[in-house]
Coordinates of C-alpha atoms in Angstrom, one line a residue:
M1 CA 0.0 0.0 0.0
R2 CA 1.3 3.4 -0.9
R3 CA 2.0 5.8 2.0
A4 CA -0.6 8.3 0.7
D5 CA -3.2 5.5 0.7
R6 CA -2.2 4.5 4.2
L7 CA -2.6 8.0 5.5
F8 CA -6.0 8.2 4.0
Q9 CA -7.0 4.8 5.5
I10 CA -5.8 5.9 8.9
I11 CA -8.2 8.9 8.7
Q12 CA -10.9 6.5 7.6
I13 CA -10.3 4.2 10.6
L14 CA -10.4 7.0 13.0
R15 CA -13.5 8.5 11.4
R16 CA -15.6 5.3 11.8
A17 CA -14.4 4.6 15.4
S18 CA -16.4 5.6 18.4
Q19 CA -13.5 5.0 20.8
P20 CA -9.7 5.5 20.8
V21 CA -8.0 3.2 18.3
T22 CA -4.6 1.8 19.2
A23 CA -1.6 1.7 16.8
N24 CA -1.7 -2.1 17.1
A25 CA -5.3 -2.2 15.8
M26 CA -4.5 0.1 12.9
A27 CA -1.3 -1.8 12.0
A28 CA -3.3 -5.1 11.9
E29 CA -6.0 -3.6 9.7
L30 CA -3.5 -1.9 7.4
E31 CA -1.1 -4.9 7.4
T32 CA 1.9 -2.8 8.3
S33 CA 4.1 -2.3 11.3
K34 CA 3.2 -0.4 14.4
R35 CA 6.3 1.8 13.9
S36 CA 4.9 2.8 10.4
V37 CA 1.6 3.8 12.0
Y38 CA 3.3 6.0 14.6
R39 CA 5.2 7.7 11.8
D40 CA 2.0 8.2 9.8
I41 CA 0.1 9.6 12.8
A42 CA 2.9 12.0 13.4
A43 CA 2.9 13.1 9.7
L44 CA -0.9 13.6 9.8
M45 CA -0.7 15.7 13.0
A46 CA 2.1 17.7 11.4
Q47 CA -0.3 18.4 8.5
R48 CA -2.8 19.7 11.1
A49 CA -5.1 16.8 11.0
P50 CA -7.0 17.1 14.4
I51 CA -5.8 13.8 15.9
R52 CA -5.5 13.4 19.6
G53 CA -4.0 10.6 21.7
E54 CA -0.7 8.9 22.6
A55 CA 1.1 5.6 22.2
G56 CA -0.4 2.8 24.3
V57 CA -3.7 4.6 24.8
G58 CA -5.0 5.2 21.3
Y59 CA -6.0 7.9 19.0
V60 CA -9.2 9.8 18.1
L61 CA -10.1 12.2 15.3
D62 CA -11.9 15.4 16.5
A63 CA -15.5 15.8 15.5
G64 CA -16.1 18.1 12.5
F65 CA -13.0 17.0 10.5
D66 CA -13.9 16.2 7.0
M67 CA -12.2 15.3 3.7
P68 CA -13.0 16.1 0.1
P69 CA -16.3 14.3 -0.8
L70 CA -16.3 10.9 -2.6
M71 CA -12.7 10.1 -2.3
L72 CA -13.7 6.5 -2.6
T73 CA -11.5 3.4 -3.0
A74 CA -12.5 0.6 -5.4
D75 CA -13.7 -1.6 -2.4
E76 CA -15.8 1.3 -1.1
V77 CA -17.5 1.8 -4.5
E78 CA -18.3 -2.0 -4.6
A79 CA -19.6 -1.9 -1.1
A80 CA -21.9 1.1 -1.9
V81 CA -23.2 -0.5 -5.0
L82 CA -23.8 -3.9 -3.3
G83 CA -25.7 -2.2 -0.5
A84 CA -27.7 -0.1 -2.9
Q85 CA -28.7 -3.2 -4.9
W86 CA -30.0 -4.8 -1.7
V87 CA -32.0 -1.7 -0.7
A88 CA -33.4 -1.2 -4.2
S89 CA -34.8 -4.7 -4.3
R90 CA -36.0 -5.0 -0.7
G91 CA -36.6 -1.5 0.7
D92 CA -39.9 0.5 0.5
P93 CA -40.4 2.6 -2.7
A94 CA -38.9 5.7 -1.2
L95 CA -35.7 3.9 -0.1
A96 CA -35.5 2.0 -3.3
R97 CA -35.5 5.3 -5.3
A98 CA -33.0 6.8 -3.0
A99 CA -30.7 3.8 -3.5
Q100 CA -30.9 4.2 -7.3
D101 CA -30.2 7.9 -7.0
L102 CA -27.2 7.2 -4.7
V103 CA -25.6 5.0 -7.4
A104 CA -26.3 7.7 -10.1
K105 CA -24.7 10.4 -7.9
I106 CA -21.6 8.3 -7.2
A107 CA -21.2 7.4 -10.9
A108 CA -21.4 11.1 -11.8
T109 CA -18.5 12.1 -9.5
V110 CA -16.0 9.2 -9.2
P111 CA -12.9 9.0 -11.4
D112 CA -13.4 7.3 -14.8
H113 CA -11.5 4.2 -13.8
L114 CA -14.1 3.5 -11.1
R115 CA -17.2 4.2 -13.1
P116 CA -17.4 0.6 -14.6
M117 CA -17.8 -0.8 -11.1
L118 CA -21.1 1.2 -10.9
L119 CA -22.4 0.7 -14.4
D120 CA -21.5 -3.0 -14.6
P121 CA -20.8 -4.3 -11.1
A122 CA -19.1 -7.6 -10.5
T123 CA -20.9 -8.1 -7.2
R124 CA -24.6 -8.6 -7.1
T125 CA -27.5 -9.4 -4.7
P126 CA -30.2 -11.9 -5.8
P127 CA -33.5 -10.4 -6.7
S128 CA -36.3 -10.6 -4.2
F129 CA -39.6 -12.0 -5.5
A130 CA -41.5 -12.4 -2.3
N131 CA -41.4 -9.1 -0.4
A132 CA -44.3 -8.9 2.1
A133 CA -46.4 -5.8 1.6
D134 CA -46.0 -3.2 4.4
G135 CA -49.2 -2.3 6.2
L136 CA -48.2 1.3 6.8
D137 CA -46.4 4.1 5.1
M138 CA -42.7 3.4 5.7
A139 CA -41.5 6.8 4.7
R140 CA -43.8 8.3 7.4
L141 CA -42.7 5.7 9.9
R142 CA -39.0 6.7 9.4
A143 CA -40.0 10.4 9.8
A144 CA -41.8 9.5 13.0
I145 CA -38.7 7.7 14.3
H146 CA -36.5 10.7 13.5
A147 CA -39.0 13.2 15.1
G148 CA -39.7 11.0 18.1
H149 CA -43.4 10.9 17.5
K150 CA -45.8 8.2 18.8
V151 CA -47.7 5.9 16.4
E152 CA -50.9 4.1 17.2
L153 CA -51.0 0.6 15.6
T154 CA -53.7 -1.8 14.9
Y155 CA -51.7 -5.0 14.8
A156 CA -52.6 -8.7 13.9
D157 CA -50.6 -11.5 15.5
E158 CA -49.8 -14.9 13.9
Q159 CA -53.4 -16.1 14.6
G160 CA -54.9 -13.0 13.1
R161 CA -56.0 -11.6 16.4
E162 CA -56.0 -7.8 16.3
S163 CA -54.9 -5.4 19.1
R164 CA -54.6 -1.6 19.2
R165 CA -51.6 -0.1 21.0
V166 CA -49.5 3.1 21.1
V167 CA -45.8 2.6 20.4
W168 CA -42.7 4.7 20.4
P169 CA -40.9 3.7 17.2
I170 CA -37.1 3.6 17.4
A171 CA -35.8 1.4 14.5
I172 CA -36.7 -0.6 11.5
G173 CA -35.0 -3.9 10.8
Y174 CA -34.9 -5.1 7.2
R175 CA -34.9 -8.8 6.4
D176 CA -34.9 -10.5 3.0
T177 CA -38.7 -10.5 2.6
T178 CA -40.1 -8.7 5.7
R179 CA -39.4 -5.6 7.8
N180 CA -39.7 -5.3 11.6
L181 CA -40.5 -2.2 13.6
V182 CA -38.7 -2.0 16.9
A183 CA -40.7 0.1 19.4
W184 CA -41.5 0.7 23.0
C185 CA -45.0 -0.6 23.6
E186 CA -47.1 1.5 26.1
M187 CA -49.4 -1.5 26.6
R188 CA -46.6 -3.9 27.5
T189 CA -44.3 -1.3 29.0
D190 CA -41.4 -3.0 27.2
F191 CA -39.7 -3.2 23.8
R192 CA -41.6 -5.1 21.2
N193 CA -41.0 -6.2 17.6
F194 CA -43.8 -5.6 15.1
R195 CA -43.8 -7.1 11.6
T196 CA -44.8 -4.3 9.3
D197 CA -46.8 -6.6 7.0
R198 CA -49.0 -7.5 10.0
V199 CA -50.0 -3.9 10.7
V200 CA -53.6 -3.4 9.8
A201 CA -53.8 0.3 10.3
A202 CA -51.5 3.1 11.7
D203 CA -52.2 6.6 13.0
F204 CA -49.2 8.8 13.1
L205 CA -49.6 11.0 16.2
E206 CA -48.3 14.5 16.8
E207 CA -47.5 13.6 20.4
R208 CA -43.8 13.1 21.1
F209 CA -42.6 10.4 23.3
P210 CA -40.7 11.5 26.4
E211 CA -37.3 10.0 25.6
R212 CA -35.0 10.7 22.7
P213 CA -34.9 7.9 20.1
L214 CA -31.1 7.8 20.5
I215 CA -31.5 7.0 24.2
L216 CA -34.2 4.4 23.6
R217 CA -32.1 2.7 21.0
A218 CA -29.2 2.5 23.4
R219 CA -31.5 1.0 26.1
W220 CA -32.9 -1.5 23.5
R221 CA -29.3 -2.6 22.5
R222 CA -28.4 -3.1 26.2
A223 CA -31.6 -5.2 26.8
M224 CA -30.8 -7.4 23.7
E225 CA -27.3 -7.9 25.0
E226 CA -28.5 -9.0 28.4
I227 CA -30.8 -11.5 26.7
R228 CA -28.0 -12.9 24.6
K229 CA -25.8 -13.3 27.7
T230 CA -28.4 -15.4 29.5
W231 CA -29.9 -17.2 26.5
R232 CA -28.9 -20.9 26.0
G233 CA -29.4 -22.1 22.5
P234 CA -29.7 -20.1 19.2
P235 CA -29.4 -16.3 19.5
P236 CA -32.9 -14.9 20.1
G237 CA -34.4 -12.0 18.2
N238 CA -36.1 -9.0 19.6
P239 CA -39.3 -10.0 21.6
S240 CA -42.2 -10.0 19.2
A241 CA -45.7 -8.6 19.9
P242 CA -47.8 -9.3 21.8

């Protein structure tokens, strides 16, 4: 790997990390020596890259630092195209259009030698022929999650029995043929998982729920981790309604 590419990759490693990254970890990912990483970090800091940290503790990149847009590697282009293919075939209509627009925007801005990877990609996802129809407007559901607004659902379980409940939506999980809404259920006072194809009706409320979606997602992840620690057998999913 050229040194210029290695400097770029160090910035990328620090950008995606939520905690300090050690030179050992960077050296392992970059397949180089720890000494080279230390030299590269010093060079980046000399060029005024806002990197903080020290040997043995780890390094972080200050928030707000950015690089010129779309400086993508070949692997990053392939990853973006593969992900966009999956979303285009399995996402709701709004996300599918956004995935197609994303590929078009990348194709219009990347260097010529990378454009064939977008126009005729070597990696592909299989088409999905059995997507279950969502029972509610997924674009509005995503907007409710971002805004922290409650949703009142009429929901049918596996036996077709309907219940009506107010939920605090926090995330949407995408599977091959179905989508799952993760939400805090006021009726059960706990997190529940609702398959969107089993939603009979949905009222999007103006009322905000009392906690930020970010905080609720963190609580949900901790709850799932505790379940995984105590579960014996195959890893469980999120508890389903009811």
